[in-house]
XYZ file of C-alpha atoms in Angstrom:
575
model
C 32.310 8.775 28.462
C 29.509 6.290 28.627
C 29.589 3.704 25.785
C 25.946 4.881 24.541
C 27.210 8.896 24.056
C 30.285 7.214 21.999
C 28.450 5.441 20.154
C 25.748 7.991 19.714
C 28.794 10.572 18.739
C 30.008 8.012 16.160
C 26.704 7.344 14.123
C 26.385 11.220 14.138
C 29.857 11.274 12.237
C 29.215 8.211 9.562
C 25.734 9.583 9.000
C 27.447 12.607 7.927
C 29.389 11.128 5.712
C 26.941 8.418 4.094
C 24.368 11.588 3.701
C 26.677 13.013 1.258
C 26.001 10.628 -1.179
C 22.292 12.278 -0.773
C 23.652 15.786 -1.577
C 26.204 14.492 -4.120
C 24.342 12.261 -6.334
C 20.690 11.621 -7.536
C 20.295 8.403 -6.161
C 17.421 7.679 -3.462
C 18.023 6.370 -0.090
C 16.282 3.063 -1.162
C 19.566 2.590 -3.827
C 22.076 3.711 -1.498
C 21.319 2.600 1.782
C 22.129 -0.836 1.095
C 25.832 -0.363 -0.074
C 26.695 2.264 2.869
C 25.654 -0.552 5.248
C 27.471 -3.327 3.054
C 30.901 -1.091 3.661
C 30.327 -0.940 7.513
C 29.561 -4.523 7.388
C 32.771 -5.306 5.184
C 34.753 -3.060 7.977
C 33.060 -4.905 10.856
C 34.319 -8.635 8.847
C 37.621 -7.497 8.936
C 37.708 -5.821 12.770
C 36.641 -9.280 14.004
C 38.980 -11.378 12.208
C 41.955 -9.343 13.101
C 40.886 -9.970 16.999
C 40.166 -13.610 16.311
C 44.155 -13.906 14.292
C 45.387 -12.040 17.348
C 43.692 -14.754 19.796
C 44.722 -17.798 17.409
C 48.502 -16.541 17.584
C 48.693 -15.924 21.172
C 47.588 -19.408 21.700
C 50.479 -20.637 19.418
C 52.945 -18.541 21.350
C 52.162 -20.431 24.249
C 53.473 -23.717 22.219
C 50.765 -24.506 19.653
C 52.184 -25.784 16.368
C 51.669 -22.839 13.591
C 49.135 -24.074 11.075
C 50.754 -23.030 7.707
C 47.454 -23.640 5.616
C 45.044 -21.135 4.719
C 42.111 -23.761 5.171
C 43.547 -24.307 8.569
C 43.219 -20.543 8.992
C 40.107 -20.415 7.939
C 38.918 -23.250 10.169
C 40.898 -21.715 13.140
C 39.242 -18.290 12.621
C 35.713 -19.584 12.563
C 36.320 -21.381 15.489
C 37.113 -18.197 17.143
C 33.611 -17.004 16.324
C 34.753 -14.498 13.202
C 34.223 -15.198 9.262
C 37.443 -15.729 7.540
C 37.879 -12.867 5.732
C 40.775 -13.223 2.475
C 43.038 -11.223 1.282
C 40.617 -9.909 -1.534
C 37.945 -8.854 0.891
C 40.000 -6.807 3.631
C 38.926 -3.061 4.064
C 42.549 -2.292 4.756
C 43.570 -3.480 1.358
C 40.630 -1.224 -0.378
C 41.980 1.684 1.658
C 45.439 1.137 -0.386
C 43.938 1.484 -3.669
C 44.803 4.389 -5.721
C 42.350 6.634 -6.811
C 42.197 6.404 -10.562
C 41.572 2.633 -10.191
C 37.773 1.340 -10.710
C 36.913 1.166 -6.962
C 33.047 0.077 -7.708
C 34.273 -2.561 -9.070
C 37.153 -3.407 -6.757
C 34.727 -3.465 -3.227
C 31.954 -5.425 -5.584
C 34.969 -7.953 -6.079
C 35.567 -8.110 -2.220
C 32.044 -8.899 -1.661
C 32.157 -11.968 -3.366
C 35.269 -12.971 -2.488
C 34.317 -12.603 1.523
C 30.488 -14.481 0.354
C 32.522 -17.458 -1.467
C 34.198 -17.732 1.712
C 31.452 -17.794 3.936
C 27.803 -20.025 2.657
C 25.783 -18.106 5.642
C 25.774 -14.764 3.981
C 25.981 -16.204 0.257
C 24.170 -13.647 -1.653
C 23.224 -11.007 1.428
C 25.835 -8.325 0.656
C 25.319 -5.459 -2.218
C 27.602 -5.373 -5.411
C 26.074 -2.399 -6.737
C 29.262 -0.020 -6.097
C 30.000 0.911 -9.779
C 27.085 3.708 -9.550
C 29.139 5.605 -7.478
C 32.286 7.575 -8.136
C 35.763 6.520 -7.562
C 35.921 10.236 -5.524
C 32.799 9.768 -3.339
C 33.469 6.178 -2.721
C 37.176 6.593 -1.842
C 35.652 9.544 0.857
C 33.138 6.706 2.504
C 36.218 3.978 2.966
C 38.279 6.677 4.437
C 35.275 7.623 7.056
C 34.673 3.949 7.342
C 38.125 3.304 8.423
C 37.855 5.046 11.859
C 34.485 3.348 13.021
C 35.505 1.915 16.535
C 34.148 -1.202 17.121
C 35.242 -1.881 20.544
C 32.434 0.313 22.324
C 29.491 -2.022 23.200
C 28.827 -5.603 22.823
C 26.327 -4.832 19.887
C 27.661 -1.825 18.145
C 27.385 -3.216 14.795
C 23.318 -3.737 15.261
C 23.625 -0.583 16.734
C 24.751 1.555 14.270
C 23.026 -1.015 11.302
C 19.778 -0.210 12.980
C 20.385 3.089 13.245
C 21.365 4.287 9.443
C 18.353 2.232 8.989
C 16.456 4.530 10.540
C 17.941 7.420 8.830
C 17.408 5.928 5.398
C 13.928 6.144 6.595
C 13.355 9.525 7.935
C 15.049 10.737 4.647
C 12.539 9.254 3.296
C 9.722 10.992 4.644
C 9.001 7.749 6.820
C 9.406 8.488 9.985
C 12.013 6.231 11.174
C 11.930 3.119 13.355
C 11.653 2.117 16.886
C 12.647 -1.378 16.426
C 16.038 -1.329 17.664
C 15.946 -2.832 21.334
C 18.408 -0.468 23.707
C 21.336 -3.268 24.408
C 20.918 -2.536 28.177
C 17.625 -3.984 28.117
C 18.502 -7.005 26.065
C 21.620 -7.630 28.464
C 19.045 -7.380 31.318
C 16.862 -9.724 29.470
C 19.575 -12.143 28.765
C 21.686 -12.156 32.747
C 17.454 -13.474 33.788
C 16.772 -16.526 31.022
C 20.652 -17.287 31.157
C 20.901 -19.035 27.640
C 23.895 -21.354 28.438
C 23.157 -23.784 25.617
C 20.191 -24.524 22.969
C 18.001 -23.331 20.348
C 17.000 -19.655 20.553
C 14.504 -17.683 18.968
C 13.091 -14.349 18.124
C 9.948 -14.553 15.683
C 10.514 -10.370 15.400
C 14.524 -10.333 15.264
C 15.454 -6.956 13.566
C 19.065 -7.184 12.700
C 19.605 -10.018 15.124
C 20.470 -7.810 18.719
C 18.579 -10.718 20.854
C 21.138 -13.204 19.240
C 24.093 -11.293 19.927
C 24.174 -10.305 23.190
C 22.716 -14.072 24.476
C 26.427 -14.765 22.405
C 28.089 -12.708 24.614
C 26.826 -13.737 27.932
C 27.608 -17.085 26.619
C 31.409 -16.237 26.030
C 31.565 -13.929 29.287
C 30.720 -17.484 30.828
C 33.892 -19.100 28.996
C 31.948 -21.250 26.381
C 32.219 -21.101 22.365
C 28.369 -19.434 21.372
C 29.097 -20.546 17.983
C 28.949 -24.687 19.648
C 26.051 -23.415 22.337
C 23.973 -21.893 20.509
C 21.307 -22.054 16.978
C 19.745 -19.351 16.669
C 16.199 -19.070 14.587
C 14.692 -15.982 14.060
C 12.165 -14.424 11.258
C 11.601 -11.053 10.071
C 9.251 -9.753 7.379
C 11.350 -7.936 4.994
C 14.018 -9.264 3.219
C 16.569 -6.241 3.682
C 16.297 -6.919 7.630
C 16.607 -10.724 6.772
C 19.866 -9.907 5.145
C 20.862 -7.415 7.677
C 20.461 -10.012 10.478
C 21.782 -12.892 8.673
C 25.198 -10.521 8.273
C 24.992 -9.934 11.721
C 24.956 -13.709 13.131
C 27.695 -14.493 10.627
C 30.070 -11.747 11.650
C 29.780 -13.146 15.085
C 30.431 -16.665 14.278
C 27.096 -17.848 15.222
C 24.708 -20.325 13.623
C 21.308 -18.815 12.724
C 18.520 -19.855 10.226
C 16.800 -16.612 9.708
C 13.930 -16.612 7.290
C 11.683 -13.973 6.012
C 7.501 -14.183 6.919
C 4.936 -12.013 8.350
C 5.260 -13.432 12.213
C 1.358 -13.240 12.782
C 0.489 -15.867 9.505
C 3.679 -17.937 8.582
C 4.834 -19.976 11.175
C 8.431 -20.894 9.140
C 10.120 -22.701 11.950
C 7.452 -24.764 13.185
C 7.855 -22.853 16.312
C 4.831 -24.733 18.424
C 5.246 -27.926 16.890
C 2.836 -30.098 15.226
C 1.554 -31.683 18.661
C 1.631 -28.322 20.249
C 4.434 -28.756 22.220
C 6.945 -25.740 21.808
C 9.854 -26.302 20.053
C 12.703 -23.566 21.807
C 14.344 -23.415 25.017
C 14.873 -19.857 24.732
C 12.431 -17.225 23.473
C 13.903 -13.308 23.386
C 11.637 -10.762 21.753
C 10.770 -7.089 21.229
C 7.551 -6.776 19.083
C 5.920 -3.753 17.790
C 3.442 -2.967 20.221
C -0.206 -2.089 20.051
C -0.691 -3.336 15.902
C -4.469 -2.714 14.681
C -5.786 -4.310 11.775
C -4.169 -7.869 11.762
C -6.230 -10.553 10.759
C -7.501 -12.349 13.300
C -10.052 -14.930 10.976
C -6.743 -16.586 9.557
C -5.196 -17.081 13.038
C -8.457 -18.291 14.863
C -7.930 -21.857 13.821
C -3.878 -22.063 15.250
C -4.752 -23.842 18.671
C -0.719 -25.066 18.915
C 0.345 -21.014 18.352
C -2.915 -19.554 19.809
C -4.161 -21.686 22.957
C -6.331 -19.408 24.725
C -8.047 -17.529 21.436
C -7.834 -14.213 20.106
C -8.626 -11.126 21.836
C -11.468 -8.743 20.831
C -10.062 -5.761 20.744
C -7.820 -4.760 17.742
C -4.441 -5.142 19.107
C -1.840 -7.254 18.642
C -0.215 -7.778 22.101
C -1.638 -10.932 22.781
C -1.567 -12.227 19.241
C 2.468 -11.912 20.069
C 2.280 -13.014 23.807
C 0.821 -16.572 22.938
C 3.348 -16.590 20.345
C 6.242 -17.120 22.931
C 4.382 -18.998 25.308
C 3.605 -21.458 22.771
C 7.102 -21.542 21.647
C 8.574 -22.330 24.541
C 9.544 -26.552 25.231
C 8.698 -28.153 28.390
C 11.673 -26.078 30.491
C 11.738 -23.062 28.124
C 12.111 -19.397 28.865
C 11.243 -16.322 27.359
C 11.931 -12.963 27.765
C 10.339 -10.136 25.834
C 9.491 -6.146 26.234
C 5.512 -5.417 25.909
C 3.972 -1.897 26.297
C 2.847 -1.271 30.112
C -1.302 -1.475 28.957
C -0.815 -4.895 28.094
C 0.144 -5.876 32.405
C -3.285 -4.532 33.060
C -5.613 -4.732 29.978
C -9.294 -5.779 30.596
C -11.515 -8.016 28.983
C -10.496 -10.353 26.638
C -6.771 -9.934 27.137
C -7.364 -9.893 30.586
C -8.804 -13.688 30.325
C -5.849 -14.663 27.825
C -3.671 -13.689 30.901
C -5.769 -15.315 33.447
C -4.971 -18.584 31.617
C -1.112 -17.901 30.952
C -0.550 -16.664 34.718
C -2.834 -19.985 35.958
C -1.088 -22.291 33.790
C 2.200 -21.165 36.097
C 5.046 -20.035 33.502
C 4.528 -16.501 34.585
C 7.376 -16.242 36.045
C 9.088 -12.172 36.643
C 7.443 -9.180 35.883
C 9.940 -5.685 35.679
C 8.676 -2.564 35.294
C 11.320 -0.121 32.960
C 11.461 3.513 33.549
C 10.676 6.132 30.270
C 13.015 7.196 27.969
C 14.769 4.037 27.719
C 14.301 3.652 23.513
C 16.151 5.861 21.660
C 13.125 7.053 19.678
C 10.608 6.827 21.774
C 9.596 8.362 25.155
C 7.571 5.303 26.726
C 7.894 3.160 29.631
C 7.611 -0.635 29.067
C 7.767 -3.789 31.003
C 9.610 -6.390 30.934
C 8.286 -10.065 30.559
C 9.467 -13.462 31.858
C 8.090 -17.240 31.003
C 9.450 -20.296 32.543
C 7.645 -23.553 31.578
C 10.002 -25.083 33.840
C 8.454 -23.597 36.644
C 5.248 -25.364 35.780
C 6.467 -28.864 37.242
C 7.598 -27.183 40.754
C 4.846 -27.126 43.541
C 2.873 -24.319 44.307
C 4.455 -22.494 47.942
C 2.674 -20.868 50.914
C 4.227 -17.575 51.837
C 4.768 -16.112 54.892
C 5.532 -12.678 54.623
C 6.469 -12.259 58.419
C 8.781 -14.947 58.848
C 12.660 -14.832 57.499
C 13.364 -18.155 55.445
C 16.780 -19.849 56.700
C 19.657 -18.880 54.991
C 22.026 -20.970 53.146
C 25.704 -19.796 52.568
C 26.695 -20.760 49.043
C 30.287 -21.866 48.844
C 31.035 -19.880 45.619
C 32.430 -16.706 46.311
C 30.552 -16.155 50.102
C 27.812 -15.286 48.368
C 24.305 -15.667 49.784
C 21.863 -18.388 48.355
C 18.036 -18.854 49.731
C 15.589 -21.028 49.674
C 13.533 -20.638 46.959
C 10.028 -19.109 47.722
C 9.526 -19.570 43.978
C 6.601 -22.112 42.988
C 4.559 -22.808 40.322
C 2.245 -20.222 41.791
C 4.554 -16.860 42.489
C 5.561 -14.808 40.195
C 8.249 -12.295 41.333
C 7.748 -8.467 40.583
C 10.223 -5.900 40.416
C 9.299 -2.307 39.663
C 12.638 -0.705 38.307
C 11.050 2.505 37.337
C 13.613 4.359 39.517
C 16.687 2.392 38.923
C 18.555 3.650 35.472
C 21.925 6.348 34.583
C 20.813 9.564 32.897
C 23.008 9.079 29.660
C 21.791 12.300 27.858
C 18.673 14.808 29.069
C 16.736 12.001 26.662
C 18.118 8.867 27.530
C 18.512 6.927 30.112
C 20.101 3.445 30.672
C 21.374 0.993 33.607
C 24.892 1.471 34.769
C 26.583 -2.209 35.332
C 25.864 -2.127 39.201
C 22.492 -1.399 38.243
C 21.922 -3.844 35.252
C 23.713 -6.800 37.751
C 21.800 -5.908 40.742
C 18.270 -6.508 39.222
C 19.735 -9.966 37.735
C 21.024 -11.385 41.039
C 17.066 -10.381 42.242
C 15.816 -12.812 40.424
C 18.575 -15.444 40.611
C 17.862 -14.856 44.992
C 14.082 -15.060 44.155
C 14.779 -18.638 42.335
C 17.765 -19.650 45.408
C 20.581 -19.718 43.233
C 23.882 -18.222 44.209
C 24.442 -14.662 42.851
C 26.373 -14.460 39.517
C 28.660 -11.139 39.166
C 29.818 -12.430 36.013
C 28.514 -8.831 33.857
C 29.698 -6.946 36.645
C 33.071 -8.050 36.883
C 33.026 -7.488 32.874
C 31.967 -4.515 32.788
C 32.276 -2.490 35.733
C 35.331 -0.320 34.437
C 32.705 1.246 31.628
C 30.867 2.572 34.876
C 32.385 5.836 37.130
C 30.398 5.024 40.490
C 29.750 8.405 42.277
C 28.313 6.466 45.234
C 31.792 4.815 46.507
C 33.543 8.086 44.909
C 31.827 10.146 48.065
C 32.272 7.271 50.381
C 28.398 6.688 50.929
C 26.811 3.078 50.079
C 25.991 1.395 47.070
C 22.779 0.887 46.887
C 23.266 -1.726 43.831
C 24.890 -3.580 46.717
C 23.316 -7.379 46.278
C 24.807 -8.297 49.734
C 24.190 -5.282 51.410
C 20.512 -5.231 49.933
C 19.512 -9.079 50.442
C 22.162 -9.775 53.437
C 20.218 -13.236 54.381
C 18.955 -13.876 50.304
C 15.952 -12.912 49.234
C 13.044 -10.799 50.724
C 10.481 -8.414 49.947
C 11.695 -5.102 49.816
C 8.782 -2.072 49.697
C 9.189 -0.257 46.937
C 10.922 -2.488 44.777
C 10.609 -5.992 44.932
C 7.627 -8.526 45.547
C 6.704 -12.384 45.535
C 2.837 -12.712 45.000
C 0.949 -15.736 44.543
C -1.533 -16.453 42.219
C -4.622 -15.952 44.241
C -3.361 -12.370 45.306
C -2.571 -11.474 41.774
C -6.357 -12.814 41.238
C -7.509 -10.373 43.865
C -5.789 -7.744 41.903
C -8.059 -8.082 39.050
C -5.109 -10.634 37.429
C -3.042 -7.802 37.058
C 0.506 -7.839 36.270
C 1.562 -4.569 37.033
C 4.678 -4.330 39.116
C 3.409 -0.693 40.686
C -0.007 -2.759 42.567
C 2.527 -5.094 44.522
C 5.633 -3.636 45.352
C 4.476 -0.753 47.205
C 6.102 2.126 48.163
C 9.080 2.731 49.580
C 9.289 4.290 53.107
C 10.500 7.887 52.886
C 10.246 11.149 55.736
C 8.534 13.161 52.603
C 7.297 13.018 49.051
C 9.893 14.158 46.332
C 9.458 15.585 43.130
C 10.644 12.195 41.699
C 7.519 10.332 44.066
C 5.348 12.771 42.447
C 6.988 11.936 38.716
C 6.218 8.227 39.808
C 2.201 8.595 40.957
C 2.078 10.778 38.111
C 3.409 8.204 35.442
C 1.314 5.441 37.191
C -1.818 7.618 36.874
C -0.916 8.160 32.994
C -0.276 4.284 32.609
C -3.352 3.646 34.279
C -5.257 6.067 31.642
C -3.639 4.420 28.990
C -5.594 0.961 30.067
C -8.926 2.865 30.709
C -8.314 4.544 27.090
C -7.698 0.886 25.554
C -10.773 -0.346 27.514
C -13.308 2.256 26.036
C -12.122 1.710 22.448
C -12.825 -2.104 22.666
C -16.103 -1.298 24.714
C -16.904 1.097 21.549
C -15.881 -1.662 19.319
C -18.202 -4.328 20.940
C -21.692 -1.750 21.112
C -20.726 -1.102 17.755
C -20.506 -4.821 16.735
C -23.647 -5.455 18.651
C -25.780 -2.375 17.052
C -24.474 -3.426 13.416
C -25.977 -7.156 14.636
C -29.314 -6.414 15.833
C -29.815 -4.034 12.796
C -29.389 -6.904 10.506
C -31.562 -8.921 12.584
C -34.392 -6.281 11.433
C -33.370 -5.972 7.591
């Protein structure tokens, strides 16, 4: 079983459980949301420093002197990249508890203890658990206790962000679509590569970006907690807290503030001089947000270089937001909404200047059904200001570059044909694993294959690192019949990189002008040869002509915007 239908099967099961405090009690969501995810969280605390004591004495078995010192503990478990977690604060030692003792205030007691412990989540955890009774509290640690953790690099965000958006559909709200499928993050993450420096997410939710750039970061045999700081800001304080929790369960450093992205600059993110302040950038920001207000951003040149669109929508608002926050050899990485890779007008010039000024660097188009809430398609968006200083390339589409046999692993390693004037598309709209009839994600193969794309496009040797991590989570029907892999990278790009029809594309600057400055994966790659149209190349015209609607749609509500502007205008010239 897939790790997203075991997770999925577990949040059905606690939900259960935390929803009888609903039936069973008059309290609101609002009161009792918080303290459910304060118990996970207390679980999760514990399930990470049992693996990091497990780690520490496996090292001393190999001849390490014993520390005998709970402050050595402490500073041996935090180097592991857990929060040291005392005797007062363990689940397991709630669980043993009888019944008739006061339990409420017993778990508000571990809650300080495991804050007094750790300063990055001083004052983030609830202690609110003596308006519940010993019975239904005693039922939610029991439940609690058989949450399995090891399913997923992010389960913990996972299953945060999804009570979350429970709380809120018992509410009458709707729920939330801000939780970013970990598949795409991990994609997002194998492209920038965040070895080392300051990352940030000006839209973090509870802190998913951070996490997984952690764990490509380990999977390369490095400490995140010494690589990495991670900055991030959110606009409510209950997210604040949840992602806060979230970097300090995972041992990482993280200054997470709360401010309304579009007005509060908190970290200084372009800098004074206008010179970004982050290597890495990783985002997923609502999409398509009307009514911000553009008259108190119009005068942020560092944050907004190339002005504020027209229309009402906030894509580009968040766009120059990461470009701007990028340093001098930064990358970003964020998910947009498909309109925005072909919107018109005034976007249309923003992205004229961002694609000229060279730090467009990938474009990858995602399939539909990817969110868990949400049916759309998206794209995928890469920056590289370090791609800025290289010199701009003449391709020739009908000559092979030489090849260059990498010494790591056989693999094979290009010349780059990147420059400061390609960008590279991919259109992955028919790469992903049918999880459930309503969700879809990559398989490993898959989610490695697309990486080592790019890393051929740039002339670096391929990097199976996720892969070889993660492969055995994968049952691969294509070797099980004995037929090819098509998430082959050598059998794919036997001589590095080259265009492939269909899927892959390098296009310069002045083609992409001739396109109408388009970044739309679908107007490069092509099509891929095939004997006779399918009912999944019919699916795919048919989703391009809807995503081409979708920009004609946003075009004739700013065109009705503008004549209505320009009517209101020249009726006050006559009053």
């Amino acid at each position: 079983m897939s790790d997203f239908k075991n997770i999925q099967e577990l949040e059905k099961r606690l939900w259960s459980a935390a929803d009888e405090l609903r039936a069973n009690t008059g309290l609101t969501s609002q009161e009792y949301s918080r303290p459910v995810l304060g118990l996970i969280f207390l679980r999760y605390a514990e399930y990470r420093y049992e693996l990091a004591k497990q780690r520490i004495e496996e090292k001393e078995s190999t001849g390490r002197r014993r520390r005998g010192r709970d402050d050595g503990l402490k500073t041996a478990i935090q180097a592991e990249g857990a929060m040291y977690v005392p005797e007062d604060a363990l689940f397991s030692n709630l669980l043993k508890l009888p019944e008739d003792s006061d339990l409420g205030k017993q778990v508000n007691d571990a809650m300080k203890a495991l804050e007094k412990e750790n300063e990055a989540i001083k004052d983030a955890l609830p202690k609110t658990y003596t308006v519940f009774e010993n019975q239904i509290l005693a039922s939610l640690l029991k439940n609690f206790a058989n949450i399995r953790f090891d399913i997923g690099s992010d389960v913990f965000g996972r299953i945060y962000e999804y009570f979350l958006t429970e709380f809120a559909r018992s509410e009458g709200q709707g729920g939330g679509e801000f939780f970013t499928p970990s598949t795409l993050v991990r994609l997002m993450v194998e492209i920038i590569e965040p070895y080392h420096g300051k990352v940030y997410d000006p839209a973090c939710g509870s802190g998913g970006m951070f996490v997984q750039s952690a764990a490509f970061v380990e999977e390369h045999n490095k400490m995140a907690g010494d690589e990495l700081s991670c900055f991030g800001q959110e606009k409510t304080a209950d997210t604040v807290r949840l992602a806060k929790m979230n970097l300090a369960v995972h041992g990482l450093q993280g200054d997470i503030r709360e401010g309304n992205s579009y007005y509060d600059d908190i970290h200084n993110s372009a800098g004074s001089d206008g010179k970004g302040q982050f290597d890495f950038v990783m985002a997923n920001p609502p999409f398509n947000v009307d009514k911000i207000q553009k008259e108190r951003l119009s005068e942020d040149k560092a944050r907004y270089p190339f002005g504020m669109p027209r229309v009402d929508n906030g894509n580009y608002i968040w766009i120059q937001q990461f470009y701007s926050a990028l340093n001098e050899t930064g990358r970003a990485a964020f998910v947009m909404a498909n309109s925005a890779s072909d919107a018109r007008a005034s976007e249309m010039e923003i992205r004229k200047h961002i694609i000229k000024s060279g730090a467009m660097d990938v474009m990858i188009a995602i399939s539909s059904n990817f969110f868990y809430t949400v049916t759309l398609p998206c794209s995928l968006w890469f920056m590289d200001k370090g791609k800025q200083s290289l010199p701009d390339v003449t391709l020739n589409q009908h000559k092979k570059k030489d090849v260059i046999l990498s010494e790591v692993e056989g693999s094979p390693k290009s010349d780059s044909i990147r420059g400061k004037n390609t960008v590279l598309f991919i259109d992955a709209r028919n790469i992903f694993r049918q999880v459930t009839r309503a969700v879809r994600d990559f398989s490993s193969e898959q989610l490695n294959f697309i990486a080592n794309i790019v890393r051929l496009y740039r002339g670096e040797a391929i990097d199976n690192t996720y892969l070889e991590n993660h492969k055995k989570e994968d049952v691969i029907l294509s070797e099980a019949e004995g037929s090819p892999n098509p998430y082959d990278i050598l059998q794919q790009f036997p001589n590095g990189y080259q265009d492939i029809p269909g899927l892959c594309k390098v296009s310069t600057i002045s083609e992409i002008k001739q396109q109408g400055w388009s970044l739309n994966p679908g107007r490069y790659v092509g099509v891929a040869p095939t004997e006779e149209d399918s009912d999944e190349d019919f699916a795919k015209k048919l989703q391009t002509l809807q995503d081409e609607l979708e920009v004609l749609n946003n075009e004739a509500h700013e065109l009705e915007q503008a004549i209505a502007e320009n009517v209101k205008k020249i009726l006050g010239d006559y009053r």
